[in-house]
Amino acid sequence: MKFQQLCVLGSTGSIGESTLDVALRHPETMAVYALSAYSRMEKLAEQARIARAKIVIVPTEQARDRFRQAWAGDGAGPEIRIGAQALVDTVLDSEVTTVMAAIVGAAGLPSALAAAKAGKRILLANKEALVAAGGLFMRTARENGAELLPIDSEHNAIFQCMPQVTRATIPTEPAAGVRRLLLTGSGGPFRQTAIDQLAGVTPDQACAHPNWSMGRKISVDSATMLNKGLEVIEAHWLFAMPVDRIKVVIHPQSMVHSMVEYEDGSILAQLGQPDMRTPIAYGLGFPERIDSGVGLLQLAMLGRLDFEEPDFERFPCLRLSFDALKTGQAACVALNAANEIAVDCFLKQQIRYTEIAPVIESCLERITGRSDTSLDSLDDVLALDAHTRGIATELCQLKA
Ligand code: NAD
Ligand code: MG
């Protein structure tokens, strides 16, 4: 395996921590060049010390000062870069071979796109980048010879189950012989909660995912199943698959991470513990298999695997996502931006859980009619993203 120099964007998050856990098991084939974080400077300083990072990227001068105070390693510590542009600039450093895009939200789009433009190996956890700018991102990656490895567990599973030829290129059409993609989702913590009780659920209840331990935003997205909706859009772009050939299947145990259905009636699935270190190790090691630290799946102890149809009444955000993908890119940008605001307001207890979907739906109504032709640059996407955030913020304030 070629030696890799990693740039881990969002290193203090759930995916970032798992990435360092895997990477540090393989000092002979990879090293950490750069780390970034938006908050928790003490954590970042500890990571930088342990991983011997050369560069850290922090959001502000105050954060830089906090990092310096927290630095407990030898010498002056890593070079500290500041601000969103520094994320893009660091990705472009010639030393960097591999970028882990694990910032949460559309904030991760510019740096992920920069990695695509620079033709790096991209480990893509940040699904919001594909939701907001899937066409632009995939085209940029293809034209610049970037290597794109999906880290989201479902897409990583699908990638593993795809014909080998598809894994070697960034596809422009569905892989030959594939009929449908079957995306599994656990149904989250409220799969069986009485629908009339959902209005009263708290952020902590929404973040208590039965199987996965994740950041708070994606945890709420898993509860509403907007996360699965984002993943449908993500799968559409990653695998050039039309929306009517992507199916969501509820699978409460989260052991089958997703499946590919072939024309001959075969279904290939990837199974494993619900631990993100498995897809991360797949991405870091590709095309080889490397140790992830994840234990084996004990099938006999598990006993059974269940599958159900999704309930669109319980999960209106899932329906909104399918509708957005059918409507076009502007709707997808708005879906994502409105959701980020609504989830943030829910986490701050400014709106109810059951108000997340109506906020998104109203935003989608307000931006309909916008032509997608104006969304072919990063600036256009970010402008619509900002516009929608403004509308969503107003709507949330009305409900607060
Ligand atoms: P998290 O909230 O735990 O971590 C987010 C990271 O991004 C942190 O390091 C934070 O400091 C940084 N960050 C936050 N806002 C930022 C901003 N405005 N600018 C720059 N950096 C910022 O999130 P997570 O659960 O690790 O998820 C990261 C991404 O991976 C998300 O896009 C999520 O959808 C995706 N993902 C996560 C999981 C999972 O198991 N956690 C699974 C699949 C996909
Ligand atoms: Mg996922």
GROMACS .gro file of C-alpha atoms and ligand atoms in nm:
model
  445
    1MET     CA    1   0.000   0.000   0.000
    2LYS     CA    2   0.124   0.350  -0.085
    3PHE     CA    3   0.209   0.556   0.224
    4GLN     CA    4  -0.074   0.798   0.305
    5GLN     CA    5  -0.062   1.141   0.468
    6LEU     CA    6  -0.403   1.216   0.616
    7CYS     CA    7  -0.592   1.539   0.653
    8VAL     CA    8  -0.879   1.470   0.895
    9LEU     CA    9  -1.139   1.746   0.872
   10GLY     CA   10  -1.371   1.741   1.174
   11SER     CA   11  -1.128   1.532   1.379
   12THR     CA   12  -1.296   1.595   1.716
   13GLY     CA   13  -1.631   1.457   1.597
   14SER     CA   14  -1.756   1.104   1.615
   15ILE     CA   15  -1.621   1.010   1.270
   16GLY     CA   16  -1.299   1.205   1.325
   17GLU     CA   17  -1.224   1.018   1.648
   18SER     CA   18  -1.295   0.682   1.487
   19THR     CA   19  -1.069   0.777   1.196
   20LEU     CA   20  -0.776   0.850   1.428
   21ASP     CA   21  -0.845   0.528   1.618
   22VAL     CA   22  -0.803   0.328   1.295
   23ALA     CA   23  -0.518   0.535   1.148
   24LEU     CA   24  -0.303   0.510   1.461
   25ARG     CA   25  -0.316   0.129   1.435
   26HIS     CA   26  -0.121   0.154   1.106
   27PRO     CA   27   0.187   0.374   1.155
   28GLU     CA   28   0.376   0.180   0.889
   29THR     CA   29   0.134   0.283   0.610
   30MET     CA   30  -0.019   0.614   0.720
   31ALA     CA   31   0.053   0.930   0.917
   32VAL     CA   32  -0.159   1.226   1.025
   33TYR     CA   33  -0.060   1.549   0.853
   34ALA     CA   34  -0.347   1.781   0.952
   35LEU     CA   35  -0.647   1.791   1.186
   36SER     CA   36  -0.935   2.040   1.207
   37ALA     CA   37  -1.199   2.121   1.466
   38TYR     CA   38  -1.458   2.391   1.525
   39SER     CA   39  -1.480   2.356   1.903
   40ARG     CA   40  -1.327   2.144   2.185
   41MET     CA   41  -0.972   2.279   2.149
   42GLU     CA   42  -0.851   2.067   2.442
   43LYS     CA   43  -0.957   1.757   2.254
   44LEU     CA   44  -0.791   1.883   1.936
   45ALA     CA   45  -0.466   1.952   2.125
   46GLU     CA   46  -0.467   1.602   2.271
   47GLN     CA   47  -0.532   1.448   1.928
   48ALA     CA   48  -0.258   1.657   1.766
   49ARG     CA   49  -0.011   1.549   2.033
   50ILE     CA   50  -0.092   1.179   2.006
   51ALA     CA   51  -0.111   1.174   1.626
   52ARG     CA   52   0.192   1.407   1.585
   53ALA     CA   53  -0.003   1.628   1.345
   54LYS     CA   54   0.197   1.893   1.157
   55ILE     CA   55  -0.098   2.131   1.110
   56VAL     CA   56  -0.419   2.207   1.298
   57ILE     CA   57  -0.701   2.423   1.162
   58VAL     CA   58  -0.922   2.614   1.406
   59PRO     CA   59  -1.207   2.861   1.338
   60THR     CA   60  -1.094   3.181   1.514
   61GLU     CA   61  -0.807   3.358   1.687
   62GLN     CA   62  -0.971   3.288   2.024
   63ALA     CA   63  -0.976   2.918   1.938
   64ARG     CA   64  -0.607   2.942   1.847
   65ASP     CA   65  -0.532   3.091   2.189
   66ARG     CA   66  -0.732   2.814   2.359
   67PHE     CA   67  -0.542   2.555   2.155
   68ARG     CA   68  -0.210   2.707   2.265
   69GLN     CA   69  -0.317   2.704   2.629
   70ALA     CA   70  -0.425   2.342   2.599
   71TRP     CA   71  -0.109   2.226   2.420
   72ALA     CA   72   0.073   1.983   2.648
   73GLY     CA   73   0.313   1.825   2.401
   74ASP     CA   74   0.684   1.889   2.348
   75GLY     CA   75   0.801   2.205   2.176
   76ALA     CA   76   0.588   2.472   2.015
   77GLY     CA   77   0.331   2.227   1.877
   78PRO     CA   78   0.183   2.209   1.529
   79GLU     CA   79   0.138   2.502   1.294
   80ILE     CA   80  -0.203   2.658   1.362
   81ARG     CA   81  -0.411   2.780   1.069
   82ILE     CA   82  -0.729   2.983   1.111
   83GLY     CA   83  -1.065   2.999   0.934
   84ALA     CA   84  -1.273   2.826   0.668
   85GLN     CA   85  -1.032   2.916   0.385
   86ALA     CA   86  -0.753   2.737   0.575
   87LEU     CA   87  -0.954   2.413   0.548
   88VAL     CA   88  -0.950   2.446   0.169
   89ASP     CA   89  -0.585   2.553   0.158
   90THR     CA   90  -0.467   2.264   0.374
   91VAL     CA   91  -0.647   2.007   0.162
   92LEU     CA   92  -0.447   2.144  -0.132
   93ASP     CA   93  -0.107   2.100   0.040
   94SER     CA   94   0.107   1.870  -0.172
   95GLU     CA   95   0.189   1.652   0.131
   96VAL     CA   96  -0.177   1.547   0.170
   97THR     CA   97  -0.268   1.224  -0.011
   98THR     CA   98  -0.596   1.146   0.166
   99VAL     CA   99  -0.873   1.367   0.300
  100MET     CA  100  -1.129   1.247   0.553
  101ALA     CA  101  -1.426   1.482   0.501
  102ALA     CA  102  -1.598   1.453   0.839
  103ILE     CA  103  -1.718   1.806   0.909
  104VAL     CA  104  -2.091   1.805   0.979
  105GLY     CA  105  -2.332   1.991   0.752
  106ALA     CA  106  -2.297   2.205   0.441
  107ALA     CA  107  -1.998   2.372   0.614
  108GLY     CA  108  -1.802   2.069   0.492
  109LEU     CA  109  -1.880   2.127   0.124
  110PRO     CA  110  -1.604   2.373   0.018
  111SER     CA  111  -1.320   2.164   0.162
  112ALA     CA  112  -1.461   1.836   0.026
  113LEU     CA  113  -1.497   1.996  -0.316
  114ALA     CA  114  -1.140   2.127  -0.295
  115ALA     CA  115  -1.019   1.771  -0.231
  116ALA     CA  116  -1.209   1.657  -0.541
  117LYS     CA  117  -1.057   1.936  -0.750
  118ALA     CA  118  -0.709   1.850  -0.625
  119GLY     CA  119  -0.757   1.485  -0.727
  120LYS     CA  120  -0.692   1.343  -0.379
  121ARG     CA  121  -0.822   1.025  -0.221
  122ILE     CA  122  -1.141   1.139  -0.049
  123LEU     CA  123  -1.303   0.946   0.233
  124LEU     CA  124  -1.646   1.106   0.224
  125ALA     CA  125  -1.845   1.100   0.548
  126ASN     CA  126  -1.999   1.444   0.493
  127LYS     CA  127  -2.318   1.343   0.310
  128GLU     CA  128  -2.449   1.700   0.309
  129ALA     CA  129  -2.187   1.785   0.042
  130LEU     CA  130  -2.348   1.539  -0.198
  131VAL     CA  131  -2.701   1.644  -0.108
  132ALA     CA  132  -2.629   2.011  -0.177
  133ALA     CA  133  -2.396   1.973  -0.474
  134GLY     CA  134  -2.391   1.610  -0.586
  135GLY     CA  135  -2.363   1.680  -0.958
  136LEU     CA  136  -2.087   1.937  -0.918
  137PHE     CA  137  -1.898   1.724  -0.668
  138MET     CA  138  -1.908   1.403  -0.873
  139ARG     CA  139  -1.815   1.584  -1.195
  140THR     CA  140  -1.524   1.758  -1.025
  141ALA     CA  141  -1.398   1.433  -0.874
  142ARG     CA  142  -1.425   1.252  -1.208
  143GLU     CA  143  -1.258   1.524  -1.414
  144ASN     CA  144  -0.967   1.558  -1.172
  145GLY     CA  145  -0.900   1.191  -1.114
  146ALA     CA  146  -0.995   1.194  -0.746
  147GLU     CA  147  -1.052   0.862  -0.573
  148LEU     CA  148  -1.384   0.865  -0.391
  149LEU     CA  149  -1.454   0.619  -0.110
  150PRO     CA  150  -1.794   0.645   0.061
  151ILE     CA  151  -1.774   0.624   0.440
  152ASP     CA  152  -2.143   0.649   0.529
  153SER     CA  153  -2.202   0.287   0.634
  154GLU     CA  154  -2.484   0.222   0.386
  155HIS     CA  155  -2.289   0.359   0.089
  156ASN     CA  156  -1.975   0.185   0.199
  157ALA     CA  157  -2.176  -0.140   0.212
  158ILE     CA  158  -2.318  -0.078  -0.136
  159PHE     CA  159  -1.971   0.009  -0.267
  160GLN     CA  160  -1.841  -0.320  -0.130
  161CYS     CA  161  -2.129  -0.512  -0.297
  162MET     CA  162  -2.091  -0.343  -0.637
  163PRO     CA  163  -1.924  -0.510  -0.937
  164GLN     CA  164  -1.547  -0.459  -0.915
  165VAL     CA  165  -1.532  -0.245  -1.231
  166THR     CA  166  -1.767   0.009  -1.069
  167ARG     CA  167  -1.537   0.042  -0.772
  168ALA     CA  168  -1.248   0.148  -0.994
  169THR     CA  169  -1.422   0.450  -1.150
  170ILE     CA  170  -1.662   0.730  -1.063
  171PRO     CA  171  -1.976   0.612  -1.246
  172THR     CA  172  -2.186   0.811  -1.490
  173GLU     CA  173  -2.457   0.546  -1.523
  174PRO     CA  174  -2.594   0.261  -1.310
  175ALA     CA  175  -2.363  -0.041  -1.293
  176ALA     CA  176  -2.450  -0.313  -1.546
  177GLY     CA  177  -2.658  -0.592  -1.397
  178VAL     CA  178  -2.770  -0.395  -1.093
  179ARG     CA  179  -3.148  -0.364  -1.053
  180ARG     CA  180  -3.186  -0.167  -0.730
  181LEU     CA  181  -3.001  -0.038  -0.425
  182LEU     CA  182  -3.157  -0.140  -0.093
  183LEU     CA  183  -3.068   0.111   0.179
  184THR     CA  184  -3.124  -0.018   0.528
  185GLY     CA  185  -3.217   0.206   0.820
  186SER     CA  186  -3.288   0.113   1.181
  187GLY     CA  187  -3.591   0.341   1.217
  188GLY     CA  188  -3.414   0.517   1.506
  189PRO     CA  189  -3.535   0.560   1.864
  190PHE     CA  190  -3.897   0.642   1.770
  191ARG     CA  191  -3.976   0.350   1.539
  192GLN     CA  192  -4.243   0.225   1.777
  193THR     CA  193  -4.325   0.536   1.983
  194ALA     CA  194  -4.696   0.630   1.971
  195ILE     CA  195  -4.724   0.903   1.705
  196ASP     CA  196  -4.920   1.132   1.938
  197GLN     CA  197  -4.627   1.130   2.183
  198LEU     CA  198  -4.369   1.254   1.934
  199ALA     CA  199  -4.453   1.621   1.997
  200GLY     CA  200  -4.318   1.586   2.350
  201VAL     CA  201  -3.987   1.407   2.288
  202THR     CA  202  -3.667   1.576   2.413
  203PRO     CA  203  -3.334   1.627   2.232
  204ASP     CA  204  -3.170   1.364   2.454
  205GLN     CA  205  -3.439   1.109   2.367
  206ALA     CA  206  -3.396   1.189   1.997
  207CYS     CA  207  -3.017   1.150   2.025
  208ALA     CA  208  -3.038   0.813   2.204
  209HIS     CA  209  -2.996   0.598   1.894
  210PRO     CA  210  -3.058   0.228   1.968
  211ASN     CA  211  -2.750   0.101   1.776
  212TRP     CA  212  -2.511   0.378   1.669
  213SER     CA  213  -2.320   0.637   1.870
  214MET     CA  214  -2.296   0.953   1.654
  215GLY     CA  215  -2.286   1.334   1.663
  216ARG     CA  216  -2.608   1.509   1.776
  217LYS     CA  217  -2.714   1.646   1.438
  218ILE     CA  218  -2.702   1.311   1.257
  219SER     CA  219  -2.862   1.144   1.559
  220VAL     CA  220  -3.169   1.369   1.529
  221ASP     CA  221  -3.165   1.310   1.153
  222SER     CA  222  -3.174   0.936   1.225
  223ALA     CA  223  -3.475   0.981   1.454
  224THR     CA  224  -3.670   1.173   1.185
  225MET     CA  225  -3.525   0.948   0.912
  226LEU     CA  226  -3.425   1.264   0.726
  227ASN     CA  227  -3.085   1.098   0.750
  228LYS     CA  228  -3.209   0.810   0.536
  229GLY     CA  229  -3.355   1.067   0.297
  230LEU     CA  230  -3.016   1.241   0.269
  231GLU     CA  231  -2.867   0.896   0.209
  232VAL     CA  232  -3.108   0.826  -0.077
  233ILE     CA  233  -2.986   1.147  -0.242
  234GLU     CA  234  -2.627   1.054  -0.161
  235ALA     CA  235  -2.673   0.708  -0.319
  236HIS     CA  236  -2.829   0.865  -0.628
  237TRP     CA  237  -2.512   1.067  -0.688
  238LEU     CA  238  -2.249   0.817  -0.576
  239PHE     CA  239  -2.383   0.532  -0.786
  240ALA     CA  240  -2.555   0.729  -1.068
  241MET     CA  241  -2.877   0.553  -0.972
  242PRO     CA  242  -3.225   0.689  -1.061
  243VAL     CA  243  -3.444   0.759  -0.758
  244ASP     CA  244  -3.701   0.491  -0.849
  245ARG     CA  245  -3.428   0.227  -0.821
  246ILE     CA  246  -3.333   0.316  -0.463
  247LYS     CA  247  -3.539   0.152  -0.192
  248VAL     CA  248  -3.537   0.211   0.183
  249VAL     CA  249  -3.583  -0.095   0.406
  250ILE     CA  250  -3.626  -0.074   0.784
  251HIS     CA  251  -3.388  -0.312   0.958
  252PRO     CA  252  -3.394  -0.252   1.335
  253GLN     CA  253  -3.075  -0.446   1.422
  254SER     CA  254  -2.838  -0.234   1.202
  255MET     CA  255  -2.624  -0.536   1.115
  256VAL     CA  256  -2.698  -0.549   0.741
  257HIS     CA  257  -2.557  -0.214   0.636
  258SER     CA  258  -2.720  -0.211   0.290
  259MET     CA  259  -2.763  -0.431  -0.017
  260VAL     CA  260  -2.735  -0.441  -0.395
  261GLU     CA  261  -3.007  -0.625  -0.588
  262TYR     CA  262  -2.899  -0.773  -0.922
  263GLU     CA  263  -3.098  -0.853  -1.237
  264ASP     CA  264  -3.051  -1.228  -1.184
  265GLY     CA  265  -3.232  -1.220  -0.850
  266SER     CA  266  -2.920  -1.214  -0.631
  267ILE     CA  267  -2.897  -0.973  -0.343
  268LEU     CA  268  -2.549  -0.899  -0.205
  269ALA     CA  269  -2.529  -0.756   0.145
  270GLN     CA  270  -2.251  -0.634   0.371
  271LEU     CA  271  -2.286  -0.715   0.740
  272GLY     CA  272  -2.091  -0.607   1.044
  273GLN     CA  273  -2.110  -0.450   1.387
  274PRO     CA  274  -2.264  -0.101   1.388
  275ASP     CA  275  -1.920   0.059   1.431
  276MET     CA  276  -1.799   0.324   1.187
  277ARG     CA  277  -1.440   0.204   1.219
  278THR     CA  278  -1.526  -0.075   0.972
  279PRO     CA  279  -1.619   0.151   0.678
  280ILE     CA  280  -1.340   0.393   0.776
  281ALA     CA  281  -1.082   0.110   0.771
  282TYR     CA  282  -1.220  -0.001   0.434
  283GLY     CA  283  -1.166   0.351   0.298
  284LEU     CA  284  -0.821   0.392   0.451
  285GLY     CA  285  -0.701   0.051   0.338
  286PHE     CA  286  -0.866   0.028  -0.004
  287PRO     CA  287  -0.813  -0.190  -0.201
  288GLU     CA  288  -0.665  -0.390   0.085
  289ARG     CA  289  -0.839  -0.493   0.408
  290ILE     CA  290  -0.681  -0.364   0.728
  291ASP     CA  291  -0.747  -0.403   1.101
  292SER     CA  292  -1.017  -0.168   1.230
  293GLY     CA  293  -1.029  -0.275   1.593
  294VAL     CA  294  -1.392  -0.386   1.546
  295GLY     CA  295  -1.493  -0.723   1.690
  296LEU     CA  296  -1.661  -0.994   1.485
  297LEU     CA  297  -2.034  -1.017   1.441
  298GLN     CA  298  -2.166  -1.311   1.643
  299LEU     CA  299  -2.449  -1.427   1.416
  300ALA     CA  300  -2.572  -1.703   1.646
  301MET     CA  301  -2.596  -1.460   1.938
  302LEU     CA  302  -2.784  -1.216   1.718
  303GLY     CA  303  -3.031  -1.489   1.628
  304ARG     CA  304  -3.247  -1.298   1.381
  305LEU     CA  305  -3.253  -1.014   1.132
  306ASP     CA  306  -3.581  -0.827   1.074
  307PHE     CA  307  -3.692  -0.617   0.777
  308GLU     CA  308  -3.997  -0.390   0.737
  309GLU     CA  309  -4.139  -0.132   0.497
  310PRO     CA  310  -4.080   0.230   0.607
  311ASP     CA  311  -4.381   0.422   0.740
  312PHE     CA  312  -4.398   0.757   0.558
  313GLU     CA  313  -4.662   0.891   0.797
  314ARG     CA  314  -4.439   0.839   1.099
  315PHE     CA  315  -4.139   0.970   0.906
  316PRO     CA  316  -4.260   1.266   0.691
  317CYS     CA  317  -3.898   1.378   0.643
  318LEU     CA  318  -3.832   1.063   0.442
  319ARG     CA  319  -4.113   1.151   0.202
  320LEU     CA  320  -3.989   1.512   0.177
  321SER     CA  321  -3.643   1.383   0.080
  322PHE     CA  322  -3.771   1.159  -0.199
  323ASP     CA  323  -3.984   1.452  -0.323
  324ALA     CA  324  -3.683   1.687  -0.314
  325LEU     CA  325  -3.469   1.448  -0.516
  326LYS     CA  326  -3.745   1.416  -0.776
  327THR     CA  327  -3.789   1.796  -0.787
  328GLY     CA  328  -3.423   1.880  -0.842
  329GLN     CA  329  -3.108   2.025  -0.697
  330ALA     CA  330  -3.253   2.349  -0.561
  331ALA     CA  331  -3.500   2.147  -0.356
  332CYS     CA  332  -3.217   1.927  -0.224
  333VAL     CA  333  -3.010   2.230  -0.121
  334ALA     CA  334  -3.317   2.374   0.055
  335LEU     CA  335  -3.405   2.042   0.220
  336ASN     CA  336  -3.060   2.017   0.371
  337ALA     CA  337  -3.028   2.382   0.478
  338ALA     CA  338  -3.377   2.396   0.631
  339ASN     CA  339  -3.310   2.074   0.817
  340GLU     CA  340  -2.980   2.198   0.960
  341ILE     CA  341  -3.156   2.504   1.104
  342ALA     CA  342  -3.461   2.312   1.226
  343VAL     CA  343  -3.249   2.046   1.397
  344ASP     CA  344  -3.030   2.309   1.560
  345CYS     CA  345  -3.342   2.487   1.694
  346PHE     CA  346  -3.484   2.155   1.816
  347LEU     CA  347  -3.155   2.074   1.994
  348LYS     CA  348  -3.174   2.417   2.163
  349GLN     CA  349  -3.537   2.338   2.256
  350GLN     CA  350  -3.670   2.631   2.054
  351ILE     CA  351  -3.904   2.416   1.843
  352ARG     CA  352  -4.067   2.078   1.893
  353TYR     CA  353  -3.950   1.757   1.732
  354THR     CA  354  -4.272   1.743   1.526
  355GLU     CA  355  -4.205   2.094   1.390
  356ILE     CA  356  -3.889   1.989   1.206
  357ALA     CA  357  -4.076   1.842   0.907
  358PRO     CA  358  -4.320   2.137   0.868
  359VAL     CA  359  -4.029   2.386   0.873
  360ILE     CA  360  -3.857   2.192   0.595
  361GLU     CA  361  -4.178   2.158   0.396
  362SER     CA  362  -4.251   2.534   0.417
  363CYS     CA  363  -3.898   2.614   0.302
  364LEU     CA  364  -3.935   2.377   0.008
  365GLU     CA  365  -4.261   2.548  -0.088
  366ARG     CA  366  -4.098   2.890  -0.064
  367ILE     CA  367  -3.812   2.806  -0.300
  368THR     CA  368  -4.009   2.607  -0.562
  369GLY     CA  369  -3.989   2.738  -0.913
  370ARG     CA  370  -3.619   2.817  -0.886
  371SER     CA  371  -3.439   2.687  -1.189
  372ASP     CA  372  -3.161   2.438  -1.123
  373THR     CA  373  -2.956   2.576  -1.410
  374SER     CA  374  -2.830   2.851  -1.180
  375LEU     CA  375  -2.677   2.601  -0.936
  376ASP     CA  376  -2.369   2.482  -1.117
  377SER     CA  377  -2.109   2.662  -0.909
  378LEU     CA  378  -2.018   2.640  -0.542
  379ASP     CA  379  -2.112   3.007  -0.494
  380ASP     CA  380  -2.462   2.950  -0.635
  381VAL     CA  381  -2.516   2.655  -0.403
  382LEU     CA  382  -2.389   2.843  -0.099
  383ALA     CA  383  -2.611   3.144  -0.186
  384LEU     CA  384  -2.927   2.930  -0.198
  385ASP     CA  385  -2.813   2.750   0.117
  386ALA     CA  386  -2.780   3.085   0.299
  387HIS     CA  387  -3.112   3.211   0.159
  388THR     CA  388  -3.294   2.900   0.281
  389ARG     CA  389  -3.129   2.922   0.624
  390GLY     CA  390  -3.272   3.273   0.655
  391ILE     CA  391  -3.625   3.151   0.577
  392ALA     CA  392  -3.593   2.852   0.809
  393THR     CA  393  -3.462   3.069   1.094
  394GLU     CA  394  -3.763   3.300   1.058
  395LEU     CA  395  -4.003   3.007   1.055
  396CYS     CA  396  -3.845   2.860   1.367
  397GLN     CA  397  -3.863   3.196   1.547
  398LEU     CA  398  -4.237   3.212   1.470
  399LYS     CA  399  -4.280   2.870   1.631
  400ALA     CA  400  -4.054   2.939   1.932
  401NAD     P1  401  -1.992   1.549   1.500
  401NAD     O1  402  -2.088   1.656   1.534
  401NAD     O2  403  -1.958   1.445   1.602
  401NAD     O3  404  -1.852   1.617   1.453
  401NAD     C1  405  -1.848   1.720   1.360
  401NAD     C2  406  -1.705   1.774   1.341
  401NAD     O4  407  -1.712   1.887   1.253
  401NAD     C3  408  -1.639   1.824   1.470
  401NAD     O5  409  -1.501   1.801   1.464
  401NAD     C4  410  -1.667   1.975   1.467
  401NAD     O6  411  -1.571   2.050   1.541
  401NAD     C5  412  -1.660   2.004   1.318
  401NAD     N1  413  -1.746   2.118   1.277
  401NAD     C6  414  -1.873   2.143   1.318
  401NAD     N2  415  -1.918   2.255   1.259
  401NAD     C7  416  -1.819   2.302   1.180
  401NAD     C8  417  -1.805   2.416   1.094
  401NAD     N3  418  -1.904   2.505   1.077
  401NAD     N4  419  -1.687   2.432   1.028
  401NAD     C9  420  -1.585   2.344   1.045
  401NAD     N5  421  -1.593   2.236   1.124
  401NAD    C10  422  -1.708   2.213   1.190
  401NAD     O7  423  -2.044   1.481   1.366
  401NAD     P2  424  -2.025   1.329   1.317
  401NAD     O8  425  -2.129   1.245   1.375
  401NAD     O9  426  -1.882   1.290   1.329
  401NAD    O10  427  -2.060   1.346   1.162
  401NAD    C11  428  -1.970   1.406   1.069
  401NAD    C12  429  -2.024   1.386   0.928
  401NAD    O11  430  -2.023   1.246   0.900
  401NAD    C13  431  -2.168   1.432   0.908
  401NAD    O12  432  -2.183   1.484   0.779
  401NAD    C14  433  -2.249   1.305   0.923
  401NAD    O13  434  -2.370   1.308   0.851
  401NAD    C15  435  -2.153   1.203   0.863
  401NAD     N6  436  -2.173   1.066   0.914
  401NAD    C16  437  -2.157   1.039   1.046
  401NAD    C17  438  -2.177   0.910   1.094
  401NAD    C18  439  -2.155   0.876   1.240
  401NAD    O14  440  -2.163   0.759   1.276
  401NAD     N7  441  -2.127   0.970   1.326
  401NAD    C19  442  -2.216   0.809   1.005
  401NAD    C20  443  -2.232   0.841   0.870
  401NAD    C21  444  -2.209   0.968   0.825
  402MG      MG  445  -2.555   0.616   0.729
   0.00000   0.00000   0.00000
